[in-house]
Coordinates of C-alpha atoms and ligand atoms in Angstrom, one line a residue:
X1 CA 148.0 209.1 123.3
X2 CA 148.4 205.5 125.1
X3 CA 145.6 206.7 127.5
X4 CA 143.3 207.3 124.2
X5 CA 144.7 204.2 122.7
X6 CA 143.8 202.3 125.9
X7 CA 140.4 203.4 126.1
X8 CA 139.6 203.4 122.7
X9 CA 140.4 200.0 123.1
X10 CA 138.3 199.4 126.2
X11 CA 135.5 201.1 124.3
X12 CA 136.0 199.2 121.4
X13 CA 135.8 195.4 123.5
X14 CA 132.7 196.7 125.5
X15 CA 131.3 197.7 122.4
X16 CA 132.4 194.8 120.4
X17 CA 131.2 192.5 123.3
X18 CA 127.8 193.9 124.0
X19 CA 127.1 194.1 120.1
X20 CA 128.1 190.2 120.1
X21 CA 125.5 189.3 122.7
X22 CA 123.0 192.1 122.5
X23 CA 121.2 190.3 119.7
X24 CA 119.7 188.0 122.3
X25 CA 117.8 185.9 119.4
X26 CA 121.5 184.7 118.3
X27 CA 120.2 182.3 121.6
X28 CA 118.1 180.6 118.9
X29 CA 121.6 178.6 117.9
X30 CA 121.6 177.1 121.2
X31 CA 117.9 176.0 120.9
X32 CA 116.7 178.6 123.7
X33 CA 113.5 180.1 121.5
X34 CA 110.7 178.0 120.5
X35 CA 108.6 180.8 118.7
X36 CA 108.7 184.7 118.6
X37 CA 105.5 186.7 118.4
X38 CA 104.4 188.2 116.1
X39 CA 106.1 185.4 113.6
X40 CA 107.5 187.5 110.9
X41 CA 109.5 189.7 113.8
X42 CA 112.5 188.2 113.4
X43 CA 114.6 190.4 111.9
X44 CA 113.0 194.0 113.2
X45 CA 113.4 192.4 116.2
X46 CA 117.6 191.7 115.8
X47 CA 117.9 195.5 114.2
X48 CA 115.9 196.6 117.6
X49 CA 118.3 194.7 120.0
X50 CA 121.3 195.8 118.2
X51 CA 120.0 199.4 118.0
X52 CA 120.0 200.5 122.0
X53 CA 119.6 198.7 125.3
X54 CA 115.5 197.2 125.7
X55 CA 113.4 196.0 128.2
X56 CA 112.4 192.7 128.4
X57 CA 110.2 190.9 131.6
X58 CA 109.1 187.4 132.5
X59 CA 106.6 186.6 135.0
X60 CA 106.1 184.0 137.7
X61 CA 102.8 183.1 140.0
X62 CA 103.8 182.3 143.6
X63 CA 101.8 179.2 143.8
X64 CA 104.7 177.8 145.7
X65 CA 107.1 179.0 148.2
X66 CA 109.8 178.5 145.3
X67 CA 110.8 178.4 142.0
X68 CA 112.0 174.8 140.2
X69 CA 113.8 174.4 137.6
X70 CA 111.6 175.3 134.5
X71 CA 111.3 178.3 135.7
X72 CA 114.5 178.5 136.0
X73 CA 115.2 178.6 131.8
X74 CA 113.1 181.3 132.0
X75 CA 115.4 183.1 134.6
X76 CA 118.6 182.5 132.5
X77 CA 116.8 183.7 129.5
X78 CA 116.6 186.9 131.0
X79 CA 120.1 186.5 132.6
X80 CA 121.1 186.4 128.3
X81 CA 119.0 189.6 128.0
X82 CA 121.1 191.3 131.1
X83 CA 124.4 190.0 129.7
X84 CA 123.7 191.8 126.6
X85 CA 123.4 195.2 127.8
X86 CA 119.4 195.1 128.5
X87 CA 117.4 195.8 131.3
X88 CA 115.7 192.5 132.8
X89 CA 112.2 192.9 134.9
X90 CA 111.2 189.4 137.3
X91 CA 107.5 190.1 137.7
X92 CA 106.2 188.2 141.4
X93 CA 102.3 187.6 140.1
X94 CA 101.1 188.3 143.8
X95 CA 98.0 189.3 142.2
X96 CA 97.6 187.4 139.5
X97 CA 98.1 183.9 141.4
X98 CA 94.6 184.7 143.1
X99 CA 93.2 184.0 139.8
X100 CA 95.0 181.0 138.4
X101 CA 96.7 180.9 135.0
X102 CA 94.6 178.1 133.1
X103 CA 97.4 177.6 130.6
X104 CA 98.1 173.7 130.7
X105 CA 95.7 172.9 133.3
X106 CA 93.0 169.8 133.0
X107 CA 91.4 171.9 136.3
X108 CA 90.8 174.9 138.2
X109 CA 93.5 175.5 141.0
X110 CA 92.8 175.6 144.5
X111 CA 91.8 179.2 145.5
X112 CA 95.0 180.8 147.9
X113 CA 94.9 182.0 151.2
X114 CA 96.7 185.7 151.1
X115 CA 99.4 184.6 153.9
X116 CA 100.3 181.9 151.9
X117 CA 100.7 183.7 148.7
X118 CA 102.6 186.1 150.6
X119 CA 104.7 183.9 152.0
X120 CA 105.3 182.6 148.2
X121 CA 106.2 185.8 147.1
X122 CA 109.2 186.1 149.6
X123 CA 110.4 182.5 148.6
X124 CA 110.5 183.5 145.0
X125 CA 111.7 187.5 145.6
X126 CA 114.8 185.5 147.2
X127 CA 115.3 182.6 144.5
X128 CA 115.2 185.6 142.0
X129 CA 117.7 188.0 143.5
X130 CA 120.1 185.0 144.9
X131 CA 120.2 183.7 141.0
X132 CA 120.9 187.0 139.8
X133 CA 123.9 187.8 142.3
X134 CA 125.3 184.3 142.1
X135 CA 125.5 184.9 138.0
X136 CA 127.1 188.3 138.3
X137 CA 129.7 187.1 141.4
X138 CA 130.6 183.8 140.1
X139 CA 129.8 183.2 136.3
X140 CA 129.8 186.9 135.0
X141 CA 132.1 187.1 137.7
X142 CA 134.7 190.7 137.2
X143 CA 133.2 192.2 133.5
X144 CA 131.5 195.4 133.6
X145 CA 129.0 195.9 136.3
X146 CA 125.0 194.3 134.7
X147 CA 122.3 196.3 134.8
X148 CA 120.3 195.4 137.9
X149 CA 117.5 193.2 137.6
X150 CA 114.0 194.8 138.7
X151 CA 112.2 192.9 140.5
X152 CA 108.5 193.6 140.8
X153 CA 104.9 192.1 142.0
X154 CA 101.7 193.3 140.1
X155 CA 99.8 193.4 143.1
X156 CA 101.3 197.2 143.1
X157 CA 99.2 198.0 140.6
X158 CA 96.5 195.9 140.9
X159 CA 95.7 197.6 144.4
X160 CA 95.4 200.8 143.1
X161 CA 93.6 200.0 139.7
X162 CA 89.9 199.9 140.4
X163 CA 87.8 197.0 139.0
X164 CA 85.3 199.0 136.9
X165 CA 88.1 200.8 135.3
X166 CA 90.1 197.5 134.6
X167 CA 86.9 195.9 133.0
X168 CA 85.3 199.1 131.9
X169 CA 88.6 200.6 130.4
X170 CA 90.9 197.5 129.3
X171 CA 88.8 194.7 129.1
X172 CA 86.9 196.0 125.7
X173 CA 90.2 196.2 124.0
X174 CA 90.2 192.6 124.1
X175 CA 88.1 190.8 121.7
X176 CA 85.7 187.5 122.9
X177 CA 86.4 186.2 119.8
X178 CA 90.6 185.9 119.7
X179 CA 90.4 185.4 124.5
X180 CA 87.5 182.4 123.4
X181 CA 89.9 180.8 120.9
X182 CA 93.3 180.1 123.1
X183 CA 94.0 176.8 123.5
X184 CA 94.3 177.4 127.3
X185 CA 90.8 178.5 127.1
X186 CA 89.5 175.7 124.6
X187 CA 90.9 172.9 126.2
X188 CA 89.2 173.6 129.5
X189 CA 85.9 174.7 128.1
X190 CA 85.4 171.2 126.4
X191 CA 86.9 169.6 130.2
X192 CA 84.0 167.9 131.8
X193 CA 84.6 170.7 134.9
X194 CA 84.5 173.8 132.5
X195 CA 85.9 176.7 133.1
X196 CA 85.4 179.7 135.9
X197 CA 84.7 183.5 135.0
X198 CA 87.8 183.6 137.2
X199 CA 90.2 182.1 135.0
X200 CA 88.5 183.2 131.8
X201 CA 90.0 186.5 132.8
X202 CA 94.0 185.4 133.7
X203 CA 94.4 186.8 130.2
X204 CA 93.3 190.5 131.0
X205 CA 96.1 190.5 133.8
X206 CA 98.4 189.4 132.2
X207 CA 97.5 191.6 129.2
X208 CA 97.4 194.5 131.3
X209 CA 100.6 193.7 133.4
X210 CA 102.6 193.7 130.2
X211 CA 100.4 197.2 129.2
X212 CA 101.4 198.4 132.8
X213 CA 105.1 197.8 132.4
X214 CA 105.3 199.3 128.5
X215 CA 104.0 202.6 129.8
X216 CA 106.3 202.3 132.9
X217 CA 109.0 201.2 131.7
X218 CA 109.4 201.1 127.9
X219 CA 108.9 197.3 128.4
X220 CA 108.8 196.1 124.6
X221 CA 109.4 192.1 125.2
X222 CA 108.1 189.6 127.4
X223 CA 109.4 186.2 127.7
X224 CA 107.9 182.6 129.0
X225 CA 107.6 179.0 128.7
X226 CA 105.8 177.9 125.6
X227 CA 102.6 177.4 127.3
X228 CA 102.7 181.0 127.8
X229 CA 102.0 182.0 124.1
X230 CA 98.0 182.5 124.6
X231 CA 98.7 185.1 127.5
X232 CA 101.3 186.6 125.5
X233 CA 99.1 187.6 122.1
X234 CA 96.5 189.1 124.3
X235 CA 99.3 191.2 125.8
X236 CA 100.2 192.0 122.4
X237 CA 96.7 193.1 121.2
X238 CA 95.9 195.0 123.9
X239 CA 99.3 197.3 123.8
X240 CA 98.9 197.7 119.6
X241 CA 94.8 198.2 120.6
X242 CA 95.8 200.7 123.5
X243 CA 99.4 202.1 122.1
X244 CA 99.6 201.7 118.9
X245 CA 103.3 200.4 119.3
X246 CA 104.8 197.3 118.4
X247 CA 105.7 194.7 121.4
X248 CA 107.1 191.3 120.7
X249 CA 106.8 187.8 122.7
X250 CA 109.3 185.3 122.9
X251 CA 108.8 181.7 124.6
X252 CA 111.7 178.9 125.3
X253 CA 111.2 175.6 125.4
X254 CA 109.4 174.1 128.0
X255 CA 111.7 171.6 129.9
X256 CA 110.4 168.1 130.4
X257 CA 111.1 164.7 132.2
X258 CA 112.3 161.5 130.0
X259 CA 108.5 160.6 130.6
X260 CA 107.8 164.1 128.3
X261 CA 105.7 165.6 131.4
X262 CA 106.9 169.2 131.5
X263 CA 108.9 170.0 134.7
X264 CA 106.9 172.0 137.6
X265 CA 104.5 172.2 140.2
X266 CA 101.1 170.8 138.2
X267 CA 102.9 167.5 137.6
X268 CA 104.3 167.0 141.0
X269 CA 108.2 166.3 139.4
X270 CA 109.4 170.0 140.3
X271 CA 113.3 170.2 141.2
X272 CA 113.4 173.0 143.6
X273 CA 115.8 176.1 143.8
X274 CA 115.0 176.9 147.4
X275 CA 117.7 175.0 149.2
X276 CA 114.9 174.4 152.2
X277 CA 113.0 172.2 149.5
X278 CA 115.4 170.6 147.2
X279 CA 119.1 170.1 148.3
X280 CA 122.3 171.5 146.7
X281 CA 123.3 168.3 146.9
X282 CA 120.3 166.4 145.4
X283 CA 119.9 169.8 143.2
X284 CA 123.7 168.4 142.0
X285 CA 122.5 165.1 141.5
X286 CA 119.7 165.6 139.6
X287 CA 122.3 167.3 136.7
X288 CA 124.7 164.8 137.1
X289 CA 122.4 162.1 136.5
X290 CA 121.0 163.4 133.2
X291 CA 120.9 160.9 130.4
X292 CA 123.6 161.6 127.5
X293 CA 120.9 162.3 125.1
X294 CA 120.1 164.7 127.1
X295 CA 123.0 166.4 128.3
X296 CA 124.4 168.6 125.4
X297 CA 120.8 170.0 124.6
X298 CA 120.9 171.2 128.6
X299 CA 124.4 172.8 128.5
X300 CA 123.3 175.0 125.8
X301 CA 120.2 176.1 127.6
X302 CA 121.4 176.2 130.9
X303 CA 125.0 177.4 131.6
X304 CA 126.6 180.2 129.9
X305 CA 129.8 178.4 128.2
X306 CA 130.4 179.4 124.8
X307 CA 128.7 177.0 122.0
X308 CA 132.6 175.3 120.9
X309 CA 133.5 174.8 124.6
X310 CA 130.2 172.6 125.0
X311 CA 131.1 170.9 121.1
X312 CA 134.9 170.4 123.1
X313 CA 133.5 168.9 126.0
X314 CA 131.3 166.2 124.1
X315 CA 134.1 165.3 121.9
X316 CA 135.4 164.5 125.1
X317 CA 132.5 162.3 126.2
X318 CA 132.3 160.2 123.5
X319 CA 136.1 159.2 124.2
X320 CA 135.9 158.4 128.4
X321 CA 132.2 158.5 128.3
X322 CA 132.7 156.9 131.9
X323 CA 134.0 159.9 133.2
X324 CA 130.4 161.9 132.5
X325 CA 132.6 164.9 131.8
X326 CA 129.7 166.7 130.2
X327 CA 127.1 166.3 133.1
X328 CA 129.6 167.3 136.0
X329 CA 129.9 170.5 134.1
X330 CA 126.6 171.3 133.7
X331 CA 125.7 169.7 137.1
X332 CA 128.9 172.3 138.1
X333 CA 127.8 175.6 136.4
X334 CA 123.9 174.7 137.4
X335 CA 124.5 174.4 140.9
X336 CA 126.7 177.5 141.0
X337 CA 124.4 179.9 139.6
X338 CA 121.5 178.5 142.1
X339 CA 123.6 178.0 145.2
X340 CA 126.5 180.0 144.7
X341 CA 130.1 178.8 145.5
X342 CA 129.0 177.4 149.2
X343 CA 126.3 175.6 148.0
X344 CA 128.4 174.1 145.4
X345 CA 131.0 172.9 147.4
X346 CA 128.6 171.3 150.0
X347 CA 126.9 169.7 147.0
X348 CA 130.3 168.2 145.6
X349 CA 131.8 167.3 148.6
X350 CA 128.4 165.2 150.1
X351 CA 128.8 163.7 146.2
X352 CA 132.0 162.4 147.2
X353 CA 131.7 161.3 150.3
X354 CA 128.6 159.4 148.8
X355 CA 129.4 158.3 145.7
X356 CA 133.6 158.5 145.7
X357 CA 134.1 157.4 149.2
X358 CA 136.1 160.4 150.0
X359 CA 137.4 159.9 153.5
X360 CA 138.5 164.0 153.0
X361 CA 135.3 164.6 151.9
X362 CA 133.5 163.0 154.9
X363 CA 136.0 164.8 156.9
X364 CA 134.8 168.4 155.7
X365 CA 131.5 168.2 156.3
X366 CA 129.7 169.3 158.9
X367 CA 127.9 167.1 161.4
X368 CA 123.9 168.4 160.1
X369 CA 125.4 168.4 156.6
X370 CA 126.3 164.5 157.1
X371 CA 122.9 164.1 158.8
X372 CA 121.2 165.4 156.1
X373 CA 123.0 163.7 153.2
X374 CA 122.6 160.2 154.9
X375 CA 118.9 161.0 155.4
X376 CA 117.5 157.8 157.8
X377 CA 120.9 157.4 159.9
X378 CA 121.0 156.9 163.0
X379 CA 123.3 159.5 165.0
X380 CA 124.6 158.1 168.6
X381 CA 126.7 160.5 170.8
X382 CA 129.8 157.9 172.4
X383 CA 132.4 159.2 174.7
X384 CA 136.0 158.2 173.5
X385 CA 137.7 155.3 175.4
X386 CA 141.1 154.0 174.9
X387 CA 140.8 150.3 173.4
X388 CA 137.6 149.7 172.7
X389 CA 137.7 147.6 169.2
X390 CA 135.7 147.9 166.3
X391 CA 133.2 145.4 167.0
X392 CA 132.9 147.3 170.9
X393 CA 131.9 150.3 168.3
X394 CA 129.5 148.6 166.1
X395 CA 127.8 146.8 169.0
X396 CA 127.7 150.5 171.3
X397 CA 126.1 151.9 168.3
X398 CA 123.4 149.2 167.7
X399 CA 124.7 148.3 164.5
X400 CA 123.8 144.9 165.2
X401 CA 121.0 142.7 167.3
X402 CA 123.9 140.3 168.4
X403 CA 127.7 139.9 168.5
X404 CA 127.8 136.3 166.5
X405 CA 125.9 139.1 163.8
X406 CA 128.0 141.7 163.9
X407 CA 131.1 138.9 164.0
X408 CA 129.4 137.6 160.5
X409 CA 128.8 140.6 158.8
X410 CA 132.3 142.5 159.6
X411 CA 134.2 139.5 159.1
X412 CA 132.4 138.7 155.3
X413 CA 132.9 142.5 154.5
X414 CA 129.8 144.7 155.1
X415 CA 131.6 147.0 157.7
X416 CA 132.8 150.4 156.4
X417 CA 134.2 153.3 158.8
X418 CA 134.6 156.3 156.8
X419 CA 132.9 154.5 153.8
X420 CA 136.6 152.2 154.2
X421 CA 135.6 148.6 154.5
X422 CA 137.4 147.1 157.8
X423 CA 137.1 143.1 158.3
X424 CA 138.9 142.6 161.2
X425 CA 135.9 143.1 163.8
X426 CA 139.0 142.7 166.8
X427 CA 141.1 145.5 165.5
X428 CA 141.2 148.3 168.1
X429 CA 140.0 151.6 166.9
X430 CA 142.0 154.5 166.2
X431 CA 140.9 157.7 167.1
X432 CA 143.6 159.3 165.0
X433 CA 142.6 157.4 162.1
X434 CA 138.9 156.8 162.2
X435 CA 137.6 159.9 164.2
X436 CA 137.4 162.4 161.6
X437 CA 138.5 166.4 161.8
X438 CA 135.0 167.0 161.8
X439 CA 134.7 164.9 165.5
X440 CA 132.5 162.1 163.4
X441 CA 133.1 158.7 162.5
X442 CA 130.6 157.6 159.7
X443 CA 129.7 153.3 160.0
X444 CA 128.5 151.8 157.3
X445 CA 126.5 148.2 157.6
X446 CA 125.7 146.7 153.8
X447 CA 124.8 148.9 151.2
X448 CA 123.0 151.6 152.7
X449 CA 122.4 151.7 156.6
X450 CA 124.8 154.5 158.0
X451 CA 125.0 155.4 161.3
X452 CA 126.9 158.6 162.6
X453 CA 128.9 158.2 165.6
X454 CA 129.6 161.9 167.4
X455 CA 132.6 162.3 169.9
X456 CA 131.8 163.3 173.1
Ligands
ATP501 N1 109.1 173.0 132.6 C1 109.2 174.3 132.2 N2 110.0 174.6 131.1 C2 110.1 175.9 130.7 N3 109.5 176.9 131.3 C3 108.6 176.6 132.3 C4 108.5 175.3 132.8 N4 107.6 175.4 133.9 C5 107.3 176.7 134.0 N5 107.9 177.4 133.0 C6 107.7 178.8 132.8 O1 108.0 179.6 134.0 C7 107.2 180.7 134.1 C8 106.4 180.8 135.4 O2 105.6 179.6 135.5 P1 104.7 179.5 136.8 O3 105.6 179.4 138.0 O4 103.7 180.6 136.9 O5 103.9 178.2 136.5 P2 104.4 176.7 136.5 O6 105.6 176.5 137.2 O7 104.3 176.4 135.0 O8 103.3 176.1 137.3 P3 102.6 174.7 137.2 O9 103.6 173.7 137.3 O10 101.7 174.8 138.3 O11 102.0 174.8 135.8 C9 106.2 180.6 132.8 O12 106.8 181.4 131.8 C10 106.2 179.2 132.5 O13 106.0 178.9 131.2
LIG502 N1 101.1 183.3 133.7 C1 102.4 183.0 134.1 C2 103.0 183.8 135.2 C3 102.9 185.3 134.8 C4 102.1 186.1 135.6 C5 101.9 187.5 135.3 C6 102.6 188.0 134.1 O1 102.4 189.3 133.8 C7 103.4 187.2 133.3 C8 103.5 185.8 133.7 C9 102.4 181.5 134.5 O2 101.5 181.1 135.2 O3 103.3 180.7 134.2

């Protein structure tokens, strides 16, 4: 009887959790949908989510070697979809980034080599399936086990579709008249440049590659950035055309800088997720320095804490707003689910050592770590000898062009060791104290010259 009463009780809370989140368009509260297609879906659409587990997929060209952080709403909205009991599909467009996705482009992009794009395609394969373990390790952290993401690359198909039956078969389900009147398609045709045969037909792949993965894979949703919307529809006709079944698009918000350019590679403002490209540490920064207008909208649609824990946390704000509570959580949760736990701590710990003056911090990070965080410094190897003072240090380490220089500046207070100011260029220097556990000593001239001194 307690074993039934326990399980029923189990059953109950998966149940009762899954049906909470399963309605993945309750997301709309925290501002993560911009439009649903087709518009009177709505609530079809919530009776379909609540009804059994769906399919949803968003896609991503490899016209870089990694994903930033636009795309990166798009990968938590699917993240929601997983949370709620569905099955999530990351398509890789290996094929589709050799024609060039017009949407929101004054010009044509630069044709691809293949060993670039495929070189792409492992960047984002690994951005993908690092996001999606770092959520279930360390966010979703010990619930019952997600449904796996899939990720795939639609140059599977494409290599085995041939073109005549791709034009001959698909293409006259889509009319000229609807493919003519996207904006995507507008825009560029009245451009002074035009617009290729080439990137007339982005619409047909994407079409098809939503047609490819509803017959595979009973894929009923597709998700994207609002520029997406045009790519979306002609997915849509084409599967009621071909099928005769109902399939529904859903776009977020696209994510822009305070200048309102939208965040990615086109503008040249993207914030990386590879680690190689952007950071943890600058990836940190770049939350924590988000404005306060800005910073409640961005915990909604970026980290996974419930809607009264973010109201909590800016009631907070607006009583220490010094303390930027708000942004070190989101910068927090972010750089989790990107970097995991180890990228997290390198992230806060170069933030303190920075920023905080943390001589522990300094003291935990490793010497390429420090390198890379004071970008520019200069790094001297120095054998340790007993009672050399600090201005025997500065000098050894080129800190300054002559003594009477180095007497100035120390003496007037522009000499830090460990980010510590120390005035008294005669006082003898400790190894105990001011070599570090790490076997570094970080100097400090002014405001922002470092220079990192390595034991022998
Ligand atoms: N700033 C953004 N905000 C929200 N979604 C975005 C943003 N940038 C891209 N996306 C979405 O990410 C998905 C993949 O975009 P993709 O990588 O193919 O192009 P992109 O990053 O927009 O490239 P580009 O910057 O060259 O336009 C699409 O659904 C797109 O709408
Ligand atoms: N067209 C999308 C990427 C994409 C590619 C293929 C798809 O099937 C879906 C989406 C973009 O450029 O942002």
């Amino acid at each position: 009887m307690l074993g039934y009463t326990r399980n029923c009780r189990k059953a109950f809370h998966t149940l009762h959790r899954y049906y909470s989140n399963r309605n993945i368009l309750k997301l709309k509260e925290r501002g993560m949908f911009q439009d649903i297609f087709p518009e009177a879906a709505a609530n079809t659409v919530t009776d379909l989510m609540n009804s059994s587990p769906k399919t949803v997929y968003g896609g991503f060209d490899p016209t870089a070697d990694s994903l930033h952080v636009g795309n990166l709403l798009v990968l938590v909205n699917l993240l929601h979809w997983q949370r709620g009991g569905h099955k999530a599909i990351a398509l890789v467009g290996g094929a589709t980034a050799k024609i060039g996705d017009p949407s929101g482009k004054n010009t044509e992009r630069e044709e691809m080599a293949t060993n670039i794009i495929d070189c792409n395609i492992e960047g984002l394969y690994s951005n993908i399936k690092q996001i999606f373990e770092n959520h279930e390790k360390y966010i979703w952290k010990d619930k019952d086990k997600l449904k796996s993401v899939k990720i795939v690359n639609n140059d599977e198909w494409y290599s085995q579709i041939k073109a005549v039956d791709l034009i001959g078969g698909i293409g006259r389900h889509l009319r000229m008249g609807t493919l003519l009147s996207r904006t995507s398609v507008q825009s560029r045709l009245q451009s002074p440049t035009g617009m290729s045969y080439t990137e007339f037909s982005y619409q047909l792949f994407q079409a098809y590659d939503w047609l490819h993965l509803y017959r595979a894979h009973n894929c009923i949703f597709q998700v994207g950035g609002n520029d997406q919307m045009g790519n979306i529809m002609s997915g849509h006709e084409l599967i009621s055309r071909v099928c005769d079944k109902p399939v529904y698009g859903l776009t977020v918000p696209l994510i822009t800088s305070e200048m309102g350019n939208k965040f990615g590679k086109t503008a040249g403002n993207a914030v990386w997720l590879s680690p190689e490209k952007t950071s943890p540490f600058t990836f940190y920064q770049f939350w924590m320095r988000q404005p306060d207008s800005e910073v409640e909208k961005l915990l909604k649609l970026f980290t996974f804490d419930p809607m009264g824990a973010i109201s909590d946390l800016m009631r907070r704000h607006r009583e220490e707003p010094e303390l930027r509570i708000p942004q070190r959580r989101l910068a927090e949760q972010v750089t989790l689910l990107v970097h995991g736990e180890k990228g997290l701590k390198i992230a806060q710990r170069a933030s303190d050592a920075l920023y905080e003056g943390s001589v522990e911090a300094i003291g935990q990070m490793k010497s390429n770590e420090m390198i890379h965080l004071f970008s520019g410094a200069t790094v001297i190897e120095m054998l340790p000898e007993a009672g050399q003072t600090i201005l025997d240090i500065a000098m050894k380490a080129g800190c300054f062009a002559t003594k009477s220089d180095a007497i100035r500046i120390i003496t007037a207070g522009g000499f830090y060791i460990n980010q510590q100011r120390t005035n008294n260029p005669n006082e003898v220097f400790n190894f105990n104290i001011h070599r570090l556990s790490n076997n570094i000593s970080l100097i400090r001239v002014g405001k922002k010259n470092y220079y990192i001194i390595k034991w022998s």
